[in-house]
Every structure is written in C-alpha cells, then in structure tokens.
mmCIF file of C-alpha atoms in Angstrom:
data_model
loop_
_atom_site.group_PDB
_atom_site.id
_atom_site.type_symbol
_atom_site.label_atom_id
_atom_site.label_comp_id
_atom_site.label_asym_id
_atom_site.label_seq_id
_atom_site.Cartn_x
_atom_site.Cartn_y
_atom_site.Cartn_z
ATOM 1 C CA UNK A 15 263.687 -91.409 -32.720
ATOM 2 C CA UNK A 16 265.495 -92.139 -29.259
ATOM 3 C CA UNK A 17 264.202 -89.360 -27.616
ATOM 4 C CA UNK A 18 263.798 -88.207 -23.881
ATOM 5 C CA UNK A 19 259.932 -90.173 -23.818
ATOM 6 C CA UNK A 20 261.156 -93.415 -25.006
ATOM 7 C CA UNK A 21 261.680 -94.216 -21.044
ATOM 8 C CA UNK A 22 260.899 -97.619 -20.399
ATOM 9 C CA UNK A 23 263.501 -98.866 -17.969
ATOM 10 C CA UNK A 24 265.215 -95.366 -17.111
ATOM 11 C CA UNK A 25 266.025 -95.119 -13.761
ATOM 12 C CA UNK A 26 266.830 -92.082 -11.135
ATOM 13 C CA UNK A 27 263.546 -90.146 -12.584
ATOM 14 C CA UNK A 28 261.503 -90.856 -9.309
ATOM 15 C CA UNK A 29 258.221 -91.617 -8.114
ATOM 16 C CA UNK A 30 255.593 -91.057 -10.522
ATOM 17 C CA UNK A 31 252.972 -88.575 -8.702
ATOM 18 C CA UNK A 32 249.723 -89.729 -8.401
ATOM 19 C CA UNK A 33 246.694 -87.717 -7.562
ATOM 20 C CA UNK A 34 243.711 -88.956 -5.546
ATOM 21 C CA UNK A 35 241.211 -86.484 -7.518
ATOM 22 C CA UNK A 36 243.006 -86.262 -10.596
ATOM 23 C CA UNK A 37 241.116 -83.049 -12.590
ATOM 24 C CA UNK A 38 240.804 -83.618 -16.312
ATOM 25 C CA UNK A 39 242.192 -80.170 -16.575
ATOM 26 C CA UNK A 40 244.554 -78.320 -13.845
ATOM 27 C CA UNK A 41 243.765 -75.057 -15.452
ATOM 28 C CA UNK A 42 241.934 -73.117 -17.824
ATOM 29 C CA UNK A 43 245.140 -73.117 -20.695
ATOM 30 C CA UNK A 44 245.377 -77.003 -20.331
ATOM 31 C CA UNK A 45 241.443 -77.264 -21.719
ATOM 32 C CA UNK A 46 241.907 -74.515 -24.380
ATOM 33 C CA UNK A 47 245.454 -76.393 -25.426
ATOM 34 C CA UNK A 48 243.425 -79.646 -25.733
ATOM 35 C CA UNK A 49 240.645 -78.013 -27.644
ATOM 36 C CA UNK A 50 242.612 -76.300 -29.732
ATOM 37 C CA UNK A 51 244.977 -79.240 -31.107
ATOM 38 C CA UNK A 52 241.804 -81.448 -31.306
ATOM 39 C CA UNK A 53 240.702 -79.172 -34.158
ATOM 40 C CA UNK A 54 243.516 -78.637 -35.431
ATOM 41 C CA UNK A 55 244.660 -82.570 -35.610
ATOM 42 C CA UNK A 56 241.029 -83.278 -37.102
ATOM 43 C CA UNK A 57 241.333 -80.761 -39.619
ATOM 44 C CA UNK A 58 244.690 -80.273 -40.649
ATOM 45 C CA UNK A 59 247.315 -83.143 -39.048
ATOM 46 C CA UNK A 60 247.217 -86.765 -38.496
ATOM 47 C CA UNK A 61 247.223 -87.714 -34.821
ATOM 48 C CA UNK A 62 250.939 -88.941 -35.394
ATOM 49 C CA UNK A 63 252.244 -85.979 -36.362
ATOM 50 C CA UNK A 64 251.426 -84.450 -33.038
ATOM 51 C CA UNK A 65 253.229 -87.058 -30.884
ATOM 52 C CA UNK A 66 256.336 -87.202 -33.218
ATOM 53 C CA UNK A 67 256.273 -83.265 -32.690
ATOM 54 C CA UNK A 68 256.072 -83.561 -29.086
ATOM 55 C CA UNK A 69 259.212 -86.057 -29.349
ATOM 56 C CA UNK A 70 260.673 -83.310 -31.161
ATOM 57 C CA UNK A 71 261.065 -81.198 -28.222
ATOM 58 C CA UNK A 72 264.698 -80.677 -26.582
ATOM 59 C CA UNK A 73 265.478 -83.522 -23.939
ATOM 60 C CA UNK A 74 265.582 -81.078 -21.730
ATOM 61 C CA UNK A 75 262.784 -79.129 -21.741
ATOM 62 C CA UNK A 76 260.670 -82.104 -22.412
ATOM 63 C CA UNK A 77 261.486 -83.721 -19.012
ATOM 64 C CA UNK A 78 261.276 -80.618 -17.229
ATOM 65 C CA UNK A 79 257.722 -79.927 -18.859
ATOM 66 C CA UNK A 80 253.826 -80.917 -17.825
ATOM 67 C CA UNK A 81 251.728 -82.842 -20.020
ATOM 68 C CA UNK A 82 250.321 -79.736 -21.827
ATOM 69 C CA UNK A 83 253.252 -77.974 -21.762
ATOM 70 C CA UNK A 84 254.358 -80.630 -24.235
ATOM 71 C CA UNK A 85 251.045 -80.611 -26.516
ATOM 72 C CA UNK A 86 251.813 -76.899 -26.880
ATOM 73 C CA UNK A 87 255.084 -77.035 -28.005
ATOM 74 C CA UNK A 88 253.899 -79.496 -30.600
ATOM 75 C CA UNK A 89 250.661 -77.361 -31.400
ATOM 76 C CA UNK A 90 252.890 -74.711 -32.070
ATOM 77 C CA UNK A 91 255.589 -76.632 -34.109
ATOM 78 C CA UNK A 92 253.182 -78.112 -36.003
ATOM 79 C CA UNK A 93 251.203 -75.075 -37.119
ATOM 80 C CA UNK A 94 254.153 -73.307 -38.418
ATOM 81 C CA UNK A 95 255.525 -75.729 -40.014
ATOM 82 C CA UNK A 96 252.498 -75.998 -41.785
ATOM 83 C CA UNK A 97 252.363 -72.546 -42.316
ATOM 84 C CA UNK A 98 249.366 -71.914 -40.465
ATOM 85 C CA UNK A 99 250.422 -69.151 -38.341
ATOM 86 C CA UNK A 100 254.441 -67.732 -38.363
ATOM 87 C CA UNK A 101 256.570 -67.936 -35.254
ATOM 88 C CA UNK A 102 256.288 -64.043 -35.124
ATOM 89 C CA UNK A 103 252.538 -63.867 -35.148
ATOM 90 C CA UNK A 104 252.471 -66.285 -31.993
ATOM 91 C CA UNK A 105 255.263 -64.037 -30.640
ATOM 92 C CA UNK A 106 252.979 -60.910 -31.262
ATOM 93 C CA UNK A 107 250.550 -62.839 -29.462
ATOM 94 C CA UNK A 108 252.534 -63.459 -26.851
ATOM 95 C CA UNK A 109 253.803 -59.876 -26.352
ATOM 96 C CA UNK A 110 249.522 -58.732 -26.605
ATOM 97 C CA UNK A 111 248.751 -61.258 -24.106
ATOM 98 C CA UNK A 112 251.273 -60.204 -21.767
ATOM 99 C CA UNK A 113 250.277 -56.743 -21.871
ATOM 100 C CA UNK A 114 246.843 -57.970 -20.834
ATOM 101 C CA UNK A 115 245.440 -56.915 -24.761
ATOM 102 C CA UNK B 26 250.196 -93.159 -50.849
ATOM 103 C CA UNK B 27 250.009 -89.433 -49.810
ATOM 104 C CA UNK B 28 248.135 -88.801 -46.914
ATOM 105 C CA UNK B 29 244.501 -87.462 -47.648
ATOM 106 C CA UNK B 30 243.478 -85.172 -44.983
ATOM 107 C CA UNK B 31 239.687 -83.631 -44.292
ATOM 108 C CA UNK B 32 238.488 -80.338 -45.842
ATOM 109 C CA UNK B 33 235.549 -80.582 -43.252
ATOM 110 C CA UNK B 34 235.617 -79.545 -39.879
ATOM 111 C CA UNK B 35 234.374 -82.273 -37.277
ATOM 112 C CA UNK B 36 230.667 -80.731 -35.745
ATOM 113 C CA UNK B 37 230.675 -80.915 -31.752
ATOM 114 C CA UNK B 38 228.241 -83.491 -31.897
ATOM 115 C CA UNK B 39 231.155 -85.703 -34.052
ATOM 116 C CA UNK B 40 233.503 -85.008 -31.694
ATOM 117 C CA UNK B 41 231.691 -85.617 -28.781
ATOM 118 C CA UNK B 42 230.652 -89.217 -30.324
ATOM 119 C CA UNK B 43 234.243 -89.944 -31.249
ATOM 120 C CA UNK B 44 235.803 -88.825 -27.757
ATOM 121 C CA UNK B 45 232.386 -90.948 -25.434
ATOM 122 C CA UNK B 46 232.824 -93.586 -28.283
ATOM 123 C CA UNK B 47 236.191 -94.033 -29.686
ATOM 124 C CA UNK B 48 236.522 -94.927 -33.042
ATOM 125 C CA UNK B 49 237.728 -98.168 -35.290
ATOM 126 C CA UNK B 50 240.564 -97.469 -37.510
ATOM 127 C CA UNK B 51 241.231 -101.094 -38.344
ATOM 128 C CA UNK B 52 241.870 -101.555 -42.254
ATOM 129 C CA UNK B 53 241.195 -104.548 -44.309
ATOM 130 C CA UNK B 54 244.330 -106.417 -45.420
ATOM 131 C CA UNK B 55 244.523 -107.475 -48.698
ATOM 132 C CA UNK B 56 246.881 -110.785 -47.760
ATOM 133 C CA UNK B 57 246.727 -113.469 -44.808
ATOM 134 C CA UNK B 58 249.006 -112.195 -41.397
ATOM 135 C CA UNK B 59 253.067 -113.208 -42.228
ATOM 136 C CA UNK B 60 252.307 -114.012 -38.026
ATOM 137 C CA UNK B 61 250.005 -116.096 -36.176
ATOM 138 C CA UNK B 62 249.126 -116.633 -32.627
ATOM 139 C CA UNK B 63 252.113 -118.481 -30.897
ATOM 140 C CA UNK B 64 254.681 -117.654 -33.307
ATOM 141 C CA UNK B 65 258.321 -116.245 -32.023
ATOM 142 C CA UNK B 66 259.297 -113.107 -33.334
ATOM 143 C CA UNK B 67 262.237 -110.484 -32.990
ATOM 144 C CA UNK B 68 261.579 -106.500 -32.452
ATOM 145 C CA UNK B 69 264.346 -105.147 -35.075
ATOM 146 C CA UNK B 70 267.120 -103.422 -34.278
ATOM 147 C CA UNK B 71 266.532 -99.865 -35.588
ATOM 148 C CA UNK B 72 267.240 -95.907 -34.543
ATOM 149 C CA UNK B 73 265.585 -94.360 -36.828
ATOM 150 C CA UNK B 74 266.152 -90.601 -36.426
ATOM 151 C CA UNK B 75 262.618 -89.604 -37.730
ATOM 152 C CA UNK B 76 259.432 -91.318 -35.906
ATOM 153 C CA UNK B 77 258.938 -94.727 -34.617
ATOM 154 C CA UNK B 78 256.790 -96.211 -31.935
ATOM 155 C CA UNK B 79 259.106 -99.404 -31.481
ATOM 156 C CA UNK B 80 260.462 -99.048 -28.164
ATOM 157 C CA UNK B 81 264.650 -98.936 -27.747
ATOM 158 C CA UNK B 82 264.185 -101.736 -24.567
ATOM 159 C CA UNK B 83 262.425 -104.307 -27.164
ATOM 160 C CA UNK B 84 264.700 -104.010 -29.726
ATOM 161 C CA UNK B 85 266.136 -107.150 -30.625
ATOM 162 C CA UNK B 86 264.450 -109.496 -28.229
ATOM 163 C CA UNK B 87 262.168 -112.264 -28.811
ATOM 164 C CA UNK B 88 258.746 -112.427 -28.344
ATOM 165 C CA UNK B 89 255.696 -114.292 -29.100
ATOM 166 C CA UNK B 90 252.894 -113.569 -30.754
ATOM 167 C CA UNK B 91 249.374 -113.744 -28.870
ATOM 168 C CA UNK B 92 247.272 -111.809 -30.478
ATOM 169 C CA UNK B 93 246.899 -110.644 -34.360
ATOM 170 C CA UNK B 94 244.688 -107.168 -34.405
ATOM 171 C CA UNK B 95 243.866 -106.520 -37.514
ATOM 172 C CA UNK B 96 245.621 -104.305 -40.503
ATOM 173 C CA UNK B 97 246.309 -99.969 -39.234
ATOM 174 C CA UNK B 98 247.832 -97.305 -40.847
ATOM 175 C CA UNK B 99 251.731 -97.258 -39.894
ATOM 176 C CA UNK B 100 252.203 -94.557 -37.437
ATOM 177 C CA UNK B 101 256.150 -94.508 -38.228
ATOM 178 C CA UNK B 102 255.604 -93.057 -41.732
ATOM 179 C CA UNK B 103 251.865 -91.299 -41.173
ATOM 180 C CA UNK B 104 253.478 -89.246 -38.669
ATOM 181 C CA UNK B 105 255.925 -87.894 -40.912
ATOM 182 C CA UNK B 106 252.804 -87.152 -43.163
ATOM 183 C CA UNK B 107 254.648 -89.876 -45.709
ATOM 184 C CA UNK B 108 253.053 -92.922 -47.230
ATOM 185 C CA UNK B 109 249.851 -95.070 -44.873
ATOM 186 C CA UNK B 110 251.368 -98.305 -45.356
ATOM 187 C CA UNK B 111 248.649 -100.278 -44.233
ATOM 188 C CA UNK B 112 249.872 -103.608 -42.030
ATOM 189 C CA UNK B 113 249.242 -106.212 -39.604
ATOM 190 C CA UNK B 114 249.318 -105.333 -36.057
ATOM 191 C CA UNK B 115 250.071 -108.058 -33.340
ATOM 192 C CA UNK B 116 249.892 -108.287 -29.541
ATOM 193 C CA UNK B 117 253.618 -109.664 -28.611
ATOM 194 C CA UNK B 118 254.137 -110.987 -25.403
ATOM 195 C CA UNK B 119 258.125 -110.720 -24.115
ATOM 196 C CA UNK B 120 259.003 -112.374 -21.019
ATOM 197 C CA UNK B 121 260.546 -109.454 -18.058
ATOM 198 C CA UNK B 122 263.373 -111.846 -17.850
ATOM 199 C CA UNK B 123 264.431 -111.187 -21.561
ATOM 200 C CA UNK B 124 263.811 -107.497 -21.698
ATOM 201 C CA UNK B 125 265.202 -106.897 -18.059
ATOM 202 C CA UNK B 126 267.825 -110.174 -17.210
ATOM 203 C CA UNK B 127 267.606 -112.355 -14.099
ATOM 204 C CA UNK B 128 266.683 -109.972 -11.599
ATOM 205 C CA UNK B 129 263.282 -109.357 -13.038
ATOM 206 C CA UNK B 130 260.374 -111.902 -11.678
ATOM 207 C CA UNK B 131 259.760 -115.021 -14.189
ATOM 208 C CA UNK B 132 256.131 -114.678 -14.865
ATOM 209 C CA UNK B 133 256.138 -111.538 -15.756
ATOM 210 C CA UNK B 134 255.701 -110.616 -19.151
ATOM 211 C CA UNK B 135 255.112 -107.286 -21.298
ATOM 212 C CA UNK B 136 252.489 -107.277 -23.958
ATOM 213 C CA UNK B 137 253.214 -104.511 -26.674
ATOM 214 C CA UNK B 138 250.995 -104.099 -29.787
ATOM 215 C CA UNK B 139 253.547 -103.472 -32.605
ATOM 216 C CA UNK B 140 253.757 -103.539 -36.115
ATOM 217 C CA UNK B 141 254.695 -105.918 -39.250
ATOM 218 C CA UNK B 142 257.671 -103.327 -40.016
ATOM 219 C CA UNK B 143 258.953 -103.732 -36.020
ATOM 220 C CA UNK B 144 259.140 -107.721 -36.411
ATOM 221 C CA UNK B 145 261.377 -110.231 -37.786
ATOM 222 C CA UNK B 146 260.337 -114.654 -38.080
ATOM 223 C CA UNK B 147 262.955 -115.758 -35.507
#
C-alpha cells in the first residue's frame, strides 16, 4: 500500500522531536492500548495484521495522530472486523466512559 | 497455507520472556537462497493496494546483497491473514547516490532486510 507511513524521503514534515527522558508510556491509555493489542495480537491476529491496519488509517488522521493513537485505531479495526466486539458496543463504551460510568 | 492462529492465551511469565528476550521466527528453507552475498539485485516495481513492506523509494533500484538471513513468514500476505509463504530474507545494501541522485554523499549506503518476492537477479 502507498500509504501516509511509507515516508522515506518526504520532505516539509519537520524536525523529528526527540525527548531527553523519553517515558515508555506518556499516559495511563498508551500502557492499557499496548497491553491490550499485545493480547489480542497473541491470541487472535498475526503481528502483520496490526501494522497493515494501522496503514489503513486515513492519510490524514494518521499524520496528525501519536503513536498510540495509531495502535488504537488498528486495535479497534481489527477487532471488528473480526467480529470481536461491533462498532456500536465500542461506541456504547465510549458514550459510558464519557459519562464517567 | 491458512494461517493457524493460538487457542491459548500467552501466561505473563511468556510474555514477559518474549518481550526481555525476543523471539526467533526464522524458518527452515526447504531449497538453497536464489541470492548470495555480493550478488546485484533489483527491488520490483510494485503498488500493491493491500500490504507490503517494500518501500516506494527502493523500488526499482539496484542493490547488493550482503547478508542472507534465513527463511520468515512473508509479512505481505500474513498480514492480510492469506497464505505464510515461507522465503529467503536478505540484507541489501543500496548506495544513497542511487536511491537519492548526486546530491546525496557517496559512501553512504542504506541496508534494508527485504524479501525473495521484493527482488529481481539484475
């Protein structure tokens, strides 16, 4: 696929940022994304499928995304497409989760 | 071949091993390499719209090999959950001047590990 992370020799992006202290995790959701695609991509997915998911993602919202932003989006593609969980039981979710449920 | 995938859940103390550890995923290859070490080879010219983990900047351009790895699953196919595919993977070595023209320094060189399906005998 010639998607937005095929990006050797792209120019105008910028600087890539580099952090001194680099955490493993910037947040709590980052671990729990990690965690949660390592057992699903154990148990259900080869490791493949979960990058050429992530290339899946629209150009733009993959460039405009973090790291785990983009593990998520394939997490979730992957699991319904699987038919795992449905788009409106993560939506649900969602919805609880914003309610503070 | 379909792809087989695990009814078992990996314990914490497997997945601790495998992430401190890594793992080997090298195959055994029923036939001798179609490339050896110094051989010229060309990335193929493909755009697949499904998966592949050729690069667009290597496509068509000559390398040589410096390494041969072993026999791996092929990613382009396994992550589409089709067929393993099992083949030689080599270390190629392209020169910056032939992936990036003139203006690129001339000792420089780019070592990608890609795949028997990727390569064509110059």
């Amino acid at each position: 696929m010639n998607g937005p992370h095929d990006m050797g020799g792209m120019h105008g992006m910028g600087p890539i940022p580099i952090e001194p202290d680099e955490p493993v995790f910037h947040t709590e959701w980052e671990a729990k994304v990690f965690a949660m695609s390592f057992a699903t991509f154990c148990h259900f997915f080869p490791v493949d499928e979960t990058r050429h998911a992530s290339e899946r993602m629209p150009p733009g919202d993959y460039l405009s995304s973090a790291y785990y932003e983009r593990w998520l989006y394939a997490l979730e593609l992957l699991i319904t497409e699987h038919n795992l969980v449905t788009p409106a039981e993560i939506e649900q979710r969602m919805a609880e989760l914003a309610q503070g449920e | 071949m379909a792809i087989e995938t695990s009814n078992e859940c990996m314990s914490v103390a497997q997945a601790q091993a495998l992430l401190q550890q890594g793992v080997d995923c090298r195959g055994v290859g029923d036939h001798p390499p179609r490339f050896q070490t110094g051989d010229k080879v060309r990335a193929k010219v493909i755009h697949p719209i499904t998966y592949t983990r050729l690069p667009r900047y290597v496509r068509g351009k000559i390398g040589t090999v410096t390494k041969v790895h072993g026999v791996y699953v092929f990613p382009d196919t396994v992550g589409q959950r089709l067929e393993t595919k099992p083949q030689y993977v080599y270390s190629v070595r392209f020169a910056a001047q032939e992936l990036w023209g003139p203006e690129a320094a001339a000792q420089d060189g780019l070592y990608l590990d890609l795949f028997d399906d990727h390569l064509d005998a110059t």
